[in-house]
PDB file of C-alpha atoms in Angstrom:
ATOM      1  CA  MET A   1      -6.775   6.322 -27.376  1.00  0.00           C
ATOM      2  CA  PRO A   2      -5.485   6.274 -23.752  1.00  0.00           C
ATOM      3  CA  THR A   3      -5.988   3.053 -21.816  1.00  0.00           C
ATOM      4  CA  VAL A   4      -7.529   3.275 -18.353  1.00  0.00           C
ATOM      5  CA  LEU A   5      -7.385   0.427 -15.845  1.00  0.00           C
ATOM      6  CA  LEU A   6     -10.345   0.749 -13.467  1.00  0.00           C
ATOM      7  CA  ILE A   7     -10.279  -1.414 -10.334  1.00  0.00           C
ATOM      8  CA  GLU A   8     -13.625  -1.012  -8.555  1.00  0.00           C
ATOM      9  CA  ASP A   9     -15.823  -3.650  -6.919  1.00  0.00           C
ATOM     10  CA  ASP A  10     -19.087  -1.654  -7.052  1.00  0.00           C
ATOM     11  CA  GLN A  11     -20.516  -2.507 -10.464  1.00  0.00           C
ATOM     12  CA  SER A  12     -22.862   0.498 -10.598  1.00  0.00           C
ATOM     13  CA  ILE A  13     -19.967   2.897  -9.988  1.00  0.00           C
ATOM     14  CA  ALA A  14     -17.732   0.979 -12.392  1.00  0.00           C
ATOM     15  CA  ASP A  15     -20.405   1.115 -15.099  1.00  0.00           C
ATOM     16  CA  MET A  16     -20.856   4.869 -14.709  1.00  0.00           C
ATOM     17  CA  ILE A  17     -17.107   5.496 -14.852  1.00  0.00           C
ATOM     18  CA  SER A  18     -16.616   3.155 -17.813  1.00  0.00           C
ATOM     19  CA  ILE A  19     -19.460   4.670 -19.822  1.00  0.00           C
ATOM     20  CA  TYR A  20     -18.438   8.265 -19.123  1.00  0.00           C
ATOM     21  CA  LEU A  21     -14.755   7.748 -19.859  1.00  0.00           C
ATOM     22  CA  SER A  22     -15.544   5.729 -22.977  1.00  0.00           C
ATOM     23  CA  GLU A  23     -17.574   8.674 -24.258  1.00  0.00           C
ATOM     24  CA  GLU A  24     -14.499  10.825 -23.572  1.00  0.00           C
ATOM     25  CA  ASP A  25     -12.470   8.558 -25.899  1.00  0.00           C
ATOM     26  CA  TYR A  26     -10.763   6.405 -23.277  1.00  0.00           C
ATOM     27  CA  ASN A  27     -10.288   2.658 -23.608  1.00  0.00           C
ATOM     28  CA  VAL A  28     -11.457   1.350 -20.208  1.00  0.00           C
ATOM     29  CA  HIS A  29     -10.597  -2.072 -18.772  1.00  0.00           C
ATOM     30  CA  TRP A  30     -12.486  -2.987 -15.603  1.00  0.00           C
ATOM     31  CA  GLY A  31     -11.331  -5.289 -12.828  1.00  0.00           C
ATOM     32  CA  ALA A  32     -13.919  -6.070 -10.134  1.00  0.00           C
ATOM     33  CA  ASP A  33     -11.368  -7.046  -7.498  1.00  0.00           C
ATOM     34  CA  GLY A  34      -7.669  -7.072  -6.738  1.00  0.00           C
ATOM     35  CA  GLN A  35      -6.963 -10.314  -8.556  1.00  0.00           C
ATOM     36  CA  GLN A  36      -8.643  -9.195 -11.777  1.00  0.00           C
ATOM     37  CA  GLY A  37      -7.033  -5.781 -11.490  1.00  0.00           C
ATOM     38  CA  THR A  38      -3.555  -7.238 -11.112  1.00  0.00           C
ATOM     39  CA  LYS A  39      -4.087  -9.533 -14.088  1.00  0.00           C
ATOM     40  CA  LEU A  40      -5.220  -6.620 -16.254  1.00  0.00           C
ATOM     41  CA  PHE A  41      -2.308  -4.491 -15.020  1.00  0.00           C
ATOM     42  CA  ASN A  42       0.081  -7.120 -16.352  1.00  0.00           C
ATOM     43  CA  THR A  43      -1.668  -7.494 -19.704  1.00  0.00           C
ATOM     44  CA  VAL A  44      -3.218  -4.230 -20.942  1.00  0.00           C
ATOM     45  CA  GLU A  45      -0.340  -1.819 -20.183  1.00  0.00           C
ATOM     46  CA  PRO A  46      -2.553   0.995 -18.838  1.00  0.00           C
ATOM     47  CA  ASP A  47      -1.745   4.664 -19.276  1.00  0.00           C
ATOM     48  CA  VAL A  48      -3.473   5.511 -15.996  1.00  0.00           C
ATOM     49  CA  ILE A  49      -4.984   3.509 -13.128  1.00  0.00           C
ATOM     50  CA  ILE A  50      -8.147   4.404 -11.203  1.00  0.00           C
ATOM     51  CA  LEU A  51      -8.020   2.340  -8.026  1.00  0.00           C
ATOM     52  CA  ASP A  52     -10.612   1.854  -5.302  1.00  0.00           C
ATOM     53  CA  ILE A  53      -9.240   1.341  -1.805  1.00  0.00           C
ATOM     54  CA  MET A  54     -11.830  -1.072  -0.419  1.00  0.00           C
ATOM     55  CA  LEU A  55     -11.847  -4.251  -2.491  1.00  0.00           C
ATOM     56  CA  PRO A  56     -13.341  -7.642  -1.552  1.00  0.00           C
ATOM     57  CA  ASP A  57     -10.100  -9.583  -1.843  1.00  0.00           C
ATOM     58  CA  ALA A  58      -7.363  -6.987  -1.406  1.00  0.00           C
ATOM     59  CA  ASN A  59      -6.387  -3.704   0.173  1.00  0.00           C
ATOM     60  CA  GLY A  60      -6.176  -1.021  -2.484  1.00  0.00           C
ATOM     61  CA  MET A  61      -3.273   0.596  -0.639  1.00  0.00           C
ATOM     62  CA  ASP A  62      -1.282  -2.609  -0.957  1.00  0.00           C
ATOM     63  CA  LEU A  63      -2.105  -2.831  -4.661  1.00  0.00           C
ATOM     64  CA  CYS A  64      -1.040   0.769  -5.177  1.00  0.00           C
ATOM     65  CA  LYS A  65       2.289   0.043  -3.516  1.00  0.00           C
ATOM     66  CA  GLU A  66       2.808  -3.096  -5.607  1.00  0.00           C
ATOM     67  CA  PHE A  67       2.036  -1.281  -8.866  1.00  0.00           C
ATOM     68  CA  ARG A  68       4.341   1.597  -7.959  1.00  0.00           C
ATOM     69  CA  GLU A  69       7.247  -0.751  -7.266  1.00  0.00           C
ATOM     70  CA  VAL A  70       7.271  -1.894 -10.892  1.00  0.00           C
ATOM     71  CA  SER A  71       5.771   1.019 -12.812  1.00  0.00           C
ATOM     72  CA  ASN A  72       5.552   4.821 -12.914  1.00  0.00           C
ATOM     73  CA  VAL A  73       2.047   4.765 -14.415  1.00  0.00           C
ATOM     74  CA  PRO A  74      -0.124   7.521 -12.871  1.00  0.00           C
ATOM     75  CA  ILE A  75      -2.434   6.161 -10.163  1.00  0.00           C
ATOM     76  CA  MET A  76      -5.599   7.885  -8.956  1.00  0.00           C
ATOM     77  CA  VAL A  77      -7.081   6.476  -5.763  1.00  0.00           C
ATOM     78  CA  ILE A  78     -10.842   6.744  -5.266  1.00  0.00           C
ATOM     79  CA  SER A  79     -12.322   6.121  -1.843  1.00  0.00           C
ATOM     80  CA  ALA A  80     -15.171   6.952   0.511  1.00  0.00           C
ATOM     81  CA  LYS A  81     -12.529   7.643   3.156  1.00  0.00           C
ATOM     82  CA  SER A  82     -11.992  11.398   3.251  1.00  0.00           C
ATOM     83  CA  GLU A  83      -9.638  11.660   6.226  1.00  0.00           C
ATOM     84  CA  VAL A  84      -6.428  13.599   5.615  1.00  0.00           C
ATOM     85  CA  SER A  85      -4.435  10.700   7.068  1.00  0.00           C
ATOM     86  CA  GLU A  86      -5.803   8.347   4.400  1.00  0.00           C
ATOM     87  CA  ARG A  87      -4.995  10.770   1.584  1.00  0.00           C
ATOM     88  CA  VAL A  88      -1.478  11.345   2.877  1.00  0.00           C
ATOM     89  CA  LYS A  89      -0.919   7.598   3.285  1.00  0.00           C
ATOM     90  CA  ALA A  90      -1.957   6.968  -0.317  1.00  0.00           C
ATOM     91  CA  LEU A  91       0.381   9.669  -1.603  1.00  0.00           C
ATOM     92  CA  ILE A  92       3.269   8.366   0.470  1.00  0.00           C
ATOM     93  CA  ILE A  93       2.991   4.853  -0.971  1.00  0.00           C
ATOM     94  CA  GLY A  94       2.871   6.119  -4.543  1.00  0.00           C
ATOM     95  CA  ALA A  95      -0.563   7.419  -5.553  1.00  0.00           C
ATOM     96  CA  ASP A  96      -0.588  10.529  -7.721  1.00  0.00           C
ATOM     97  CA  ASP A  97      -4.089  11.728  -6.915  1.00  0.00           C
ATOM     98  CA  TYR A  98      -6.880  10.986  -4.437  1.00  0.00           C
ATOM     99  CA  LEU A  99     -10.550  11.540  -5.188  1.00  0.00           C
ATOM    100  CA  CYS A 100     -13.147  11.185  -2.447  1.00  0.00           C
ATOM    101  CA  LYS A 101     -16.504   9.514  -3.071  1.00  0.00           C
ATOM    102  CA  PRO A 102     -19.027  10.694  -4.032  1.00  0.00           C
ATOM    103  CA  PHE A 103     -17.569  12.609  -6.957  1.00  0.00           C
ATOM    104  CA  SER A 104     -18.774  13.931 -10.281  1.00  0.00           C
ATOM    105  CA  MET A 105     -17.891  12.089 -13.468  1.00  0.00           C
ATOM    106  CA  ARG A 106     -16.804  15.401 -14.922  1.00  0.00           C
ATOM    107  CA  GLU A 107     -14.225  15.914 -12.176  1.00  0.00           C
ATOM    108  CA  LEU A 108     -12.994  12.334 -12.505  1.00  0.00           C
ATOM    109  CA  ALA A 109     -12.505  12.794 -16.247  1.00  0.00           C
ATOM    110  CA  ALA A 110     -10.743  16.129 -15.723  1.00  0.00           C
ATOM    111  CA  ARG A 111      -8.343  14.644 -13.189  1.00  0.00           C
ATOM    112  CA  THR A 112      -7.692  11.631 -15.413  1.00  0.00           C
ATOM    113  CA  SER A 113      -6.902  13.953 -18.306  1.00  0.00           C
ATOM    114  CA  ALA A 114      -4.587  16.012 -16.087  1.00  0.00           C
ATOM    115  CA  LEU A 115      -2.650  12.937 -14.974  1.00  0.00           C
ATOM    116  CA  LEU A 116      -2.233  11.784 -18.554  1.00  0.00           C
ATOM    117  CA  ARG A 117      -1.209  15.235 -19.709  1.00  0.00           C
ATOM    118  CA  ARG A 118       1.457  15.517 -17.043  1.00  0.00           C
ATOM    119  CA  SER A 119       2.775  12.045 -17.772  1.00  0.00           C
ATOM    120  CA  ALA A 120       3.158  12.729 -21.489  1.00  0.00           C
ATOM    121  CA  ILE A 121       6.795  12.552 -22.539  1.00  0.00           C
ATOM    122  CA  SER A 122       8.212  15.384 -24.576  1.00  0.00           C
ATOM    123  CA  ASN A 123      10.517  13.980 -27.250  1.00  0.00           C
ATOM    124  CA  HIS A 124      12.122  17.367 -27.676  1.00  0.00           C
ATOM    125  CA  SER A 125      13.074  18.182 -24.086  1.00  0.00           C
ATOM    126  CA  VAL A 126      15.772  15.804 -22.944  1.00  0.00           C
ATOM    127  CA  GLN A 127      17.698  17.411 -20.123  1.00  0.00           C
ATOM    128  CA  SER A 128      21.097  16.424 -18.825  1.00  0.00           C
ATOM    129  CA  THR A 129      23.585  17.723 -16.304  1.00  0.00           C
ATOM    130  CA  PRO A 130      25.907  20.405 -17.688  1.00  0.00           C
ATOM    131  CA  PRO A 131      29.534  19.290 -18.006  1.00  0.00           C
ATOM    132  CA  THR A 132      32.144  20.508 -15.574  1.00  0.00           C
ATOM    133  CA  GLU A 133      34.910  22.906 -16.625  1.00  0.00           C
ATOM    134  CA  SER A 134      37.034  19.908 -17.528  1.00  0.00           C
ATOM    135  CA  GLY A 135      34.333  18.762 -19.932  1.00  0.00           C
ATOM    136  CA  GLU A 136      33.516  15.645 -17.893  1.00  0.00           C
ATOM    137  CA  MET A 137      30.302  14.860 -16.105  1.00  0.00           C
ATOM    138  CA  ASP A 138      30.364  15.109 -12.333  1.00  0.00           C
ATOM    139  CA  PRO A 139      29.563  11.551 -11.169  1.00  0.00           C
ATOM    140  CA  GLN A 140      27.955  12.898  -7.991  1.00  0.00           C
ATOM    141  CA  SER A 141      25.596  15.284  -9.755  1.00  0.00           C
ATOM    142  CA  ILE A 142      21.918  14.684 -10.290  1.00  0.00           C
ATOM    143  CA  LYS A 143      20.847  14.113 -13.868  1.00  0.00           C
ATOM    144  CA  ILE A 144      17.342  14.033 -15.335  1.00  0.00           C
ATOM    145  CA  ASP A 145      16.316  12.364 -18.576  1.00  0.00           C
ATOM    146  CA  MET A 146      12.965  13.871 -19.526  1.00  0.00           C
ATOM    147  CA  GLU A 147      12.398  11.415 -22.356  1.00  0.00           C
ATOM    148  CA  LYS A 148      12.782   8.370 -20.125  1.00  0.00           C
ATOM    149  CA  ARG A 149      11.257  10.189 -17.131  1.00  0.00           C
ATOM    150  CA  CYS A 150      14.155   9.055 -14.996  1.00  0.00           C
ATOM    151  CA  ILE A 151      16.346  10.688 -12.362  1.00  0.00           C
ATOM    152  CA  TYR A 152      19.975   9.576 -11.999  1.00  0.00           C
ATOM    153  CA  LEU A 153      22.135   9.894  -8.910  1.00  0.00           C
ATOM    154  CA  LEU A 154      25.779   8.833  -9.128  1.00  0.00           C
ATOM    155  CA  ASN A 155      24.854   7.623 -12.625  1.00  0.00           C
ATOM    156  CA  HIS A 156      22.347   5.150 -11.163  1.00  0.00           C
ATOM    157  CA  PRO A 157      18.600   5.407 -11.886  1.00  0.00           C
ATOM    158  CA  VAL A 158      16.372   6.483  -9.017  1.00  0.00           C
ATOM    159  CA  GLU A 159      12.811   5.181  -8.820  1.00  0.00           C
ATOM    160  CA  THR A 160      10.263   7.933  -8.193  1.00  0.00           C
ATOM    161  CA  THR A 161       6.512   8.313  -8.194  1.00  0.00           C
ATOM    162  CA  PHE A 162       4.819  10.361 -10.886  1.00  0.00           C
ATOM    163  CA  SER A 163       4.389  13.365  -8.583  1.00  0.00           C
ATOM    164  CA  GLU A 164       7.946  13.148  -7.238  1.00  0.00           C
ATOM    165  CA  PHE A 165       9.308  13.248 -10.772  1.00  0.00           C
ATOM    166  CA  GLU A 166       7.081  16.206 -11.673  1.00  0.00           C
ATOM    167  CA  ILE A 167       8.354  18.172  -8.670  1.00  0.00           C
ATOM    168  CA  MET A 168      11.961  17.298  -9.461  1.00  0.00           C
ATOM    169  CA  LYS A 169      11.467  18.256 -13.112  1.00  0.00           C
ATOM    170  CA  LEU A 170      10.073  21.622 -12.041  1.00  0.00           C
ATOM    171  CA  PHE A 171      13.052  22.203  -9.744  1.00  0.00           C
ATOM    172  CA  TRP A 172      15.457  21.134 -12.480  1.00  0.00           C
ATOM    173  CA  MET A 173      13.999  23.505 -15.034  1.00  0.00           C
ATOM    174  CA  HIS A 174      14.132  26.430 -12.592  1.00  0.00           C
ATOM    175  CA  PRO A 175      17.305  26.071 -10.479  1.00  0.00           C
ATOM    176  CA  GLY A 176      17.493  28.543  -7.631  1.00  0.00           C
ATOM    177  CA  LYS A 177      13.840  29.581  -7.916  1.00  0.00           C
ATOM    178  CA  VAL A 178      11.934  29.381  -4.651  1.00  0.00           C
ATOM    179  CA  PHE A 179       8.595  27.591  -4.941  1.00  0.00           C
ATOM    180  CA  SER A 180       5.924  27.865  -2.279  1.00  0.00           C
ATOM    181  CA  ARG A 181       4.065  24.722  -1.238  1.00  0.00           C
ATOM    182  CA  GLU A 182       0.952  26.080  -2.919  1.00  0.00           C
ATOM    183  CA  GLU A 183       2.799  26.571  -6.204  1.00  0.00           C
ATOM    184  CA  LEU A 184       4.122  23.011  -6.125  1.00  0.00           C
ATOM    185  CA  LEU A 185       0.659  21.636  -5.338  1.00  0.00           C
ATOM    186  CA  ASN A 186      -0.856  23.555  -8.240  1.00  0.00           C
ATOM    187  CA  LYS A 187       1.851  22.324 -10.602  1.00  0.00           C
ATOM    188  CA  ILE A 188       1.377  18.633  -9.830  1.00  0.00           C
ATOM    189  CA  ARG A 189      -2.357  18.434  -9.166  1.00  0.00           C
ATOM    190  CA  GLY A 190      -4.154  21.468 -10.460  1.00  0.00           C
ATOM    191  CA  ILE A 191      -5.806  24.206  -8.477  1.00  0.00           C
ATOM    192  CA  ASP A 192      -8.943  22.461  -7.172  1.00  0.00           C
ATOM    193  CA  THR A 193      -7.802  19.553  -5.026  1.00  0.00           C
ATOM    194  CA  PHE A 194      -8.544  18.058  -1.653  1.00  0.00           C
ATOM    195  CA  VAL A 195      -4.914  17.544  -0.747  1.00  0.00           C
ATOM    196  CA  THR A 196      -3.089  19.800   1.676  1.00  0.00           C
ATOM    197  CA  GLU A 197       0.295  21.504   1.725  1.00  0.00           C
ATOM    198  CA  ARG A 198       1.437  18.627   3.928  1.00  0.00           C
ATOM    199  CA  THR A 199       1.397  16.571   0.724  1.00  0.00           C
ATOM    200  CA  VAL A 200       4.297  18.613  -0.669  1.00  0.00           C
ATOM    201  CA  ASP A 201       6.320  18.058   2.503  1.00  0.00           C
ATOM    202  CA  VAL A 202       5.804  14.304   2.120  1.00  0.00           C
ATOM    203  CA  HIS A 203       7.021  14.363  -1.493  1.00  0.00           C
ATOM    204  CA  ILE A 204      10.023  16.526  -0.603  1.00  0.00           C
ATOM    205  CA  THR A 205      10.991  14.199   2.245  1.00  0.00           C
ATOM    206  CA  ASN A 206      10.780  11.185  -0.055  1.00  0.00           C
ATOM    207  CA  LEU A 207      12.767  12.942  -2.794  1.00  0.00           C
ATOM    208  CA  ARG A 208      15.524  13.870  -0.365  1.00  0.00           C
ATOM    209  CA  LYS A 209      15.801  10.244   0.736  1.00  0.00           C
ATOM    210  CA  LYS A 210      16.274   9.277  -2.899  1.00  0.00           C
ATOM    211  CA  VAL A 211      18.588  11.963  -4.282  1.00  0.00           C
ATOM    212  CA  GLU A 212      20.501  13.417  -1.348  1.00  0.00           C
ATOM    213  CA  ILE A 213      23.665  11.822  -0.004  1.00  0.00           C
ATOM    214  CA  ASP A 214      22.575  12.951   3.462  1.00  0.00           C
ATOM    215  CA  PRO A 215      18.827  13.729   3.558  1.00  0.00           C
ATOM    216  CA  LYS A 216      19.236  15.453   6.939  1.00  0.00           C
ATOM    217  CA  GLU A 217      21.664  17.953   5.406  1.00  0.00           C
ATOM    218  CA  PRO A 218      20.408  18.325   1.831  1.00  0.00           C
ATOM    219  CA  LYS A 219      22.740  19.876  -0.727  1.00  0.00           C
ATOM    220  CA  HIS A 220      20.242  20.096  -3.576  1.00  0.00           C
ATOM    221  CA  ILE A 221      16.636  20.352  -2.354  1.00  0.00           C
ATOM    222  CA  LYS A 222      16.751  23.109   0.213  1.00  0.00           C
ATOM    223  CA  THR A 223      14.122  24.526   2.522  1.00  0.00           C
ATOM    224  CA  VAL A 224      13.551  28.264   2.411  1.00  0.00           C
ATOM    225  CA  TRP A 225      12.005  28.821   5.814  1.00  0.00           C
ATOM    226  CA  GLY A 226       8.656  30.529   5.774  1.00  0.00           C
ATOM    227  CA  VAL A 227       8.420  30.317   1.993  1.00  0.00           C
ATOM    228  CA  GLY A 228       8.938  26.860   0.496  1.00  0.00           C
ATOM    229  CA  TYR A 229      11.674  24.964  -1.339  1.00  0.00           C
ATOM    230  CA  LYS A 230      14.324  25.483  -4.003  1.00  0.00           C
ATOM    231  CA  PHE A 231      16.767  23.321  -5.943  1.00  0.00           C
ATOM    232  CA  GLU A 232      20.485  23.893  -6.399  1.00  0.00           C
ATOM    233  CA  HIS A 233      22.752  21.885  -8.711  1.00  0.00           C
TER     234      HIS A 233
END
């Protein structure tokens, strides 16, 4: 049974979410403010976090950033703020999805299920960088361990958000294939979302900062002007 950490100060909303998700076979832990949410985060080991932005004792954006610094657990932000700037800001600091209030419980459950599905680790699909002609691994190449959900650059682990890893995994599995922004959005969030293609650009920029020696002249994640992006080993 997946564990959901819900951080929401409005008890009526929290009760509705808890009851609905419980009926969908989720184990829901509720924190009414930032302090309770942080305590539960450190104790229940959630599989996914549903995080309200406006809390009485904390800024949900700050909490999202703090959680992301120590964990790759999927984070869905829920907020009455529907501005594109707010959604982009949340994605930049590490959120994996953004759902605007008011929303249907059915959509919330569907998005929660999608985040969990995409975060599931396949024990049979560990990928690694092919060896060079000499049989040795190129220390400057990018490597991806699907089982550990980790990207390595120069043999050092690179911290990524859930969505950044999903994009990189897609690139890795299809080297040379050109993906449009719409295709990347659909892969990481599903078809019906409120995010824009600008979201993909944000993730690509952040990925380049993490895996490219020179992000301004990328050697791996390349822009195909007028179309989208592709990955080259």
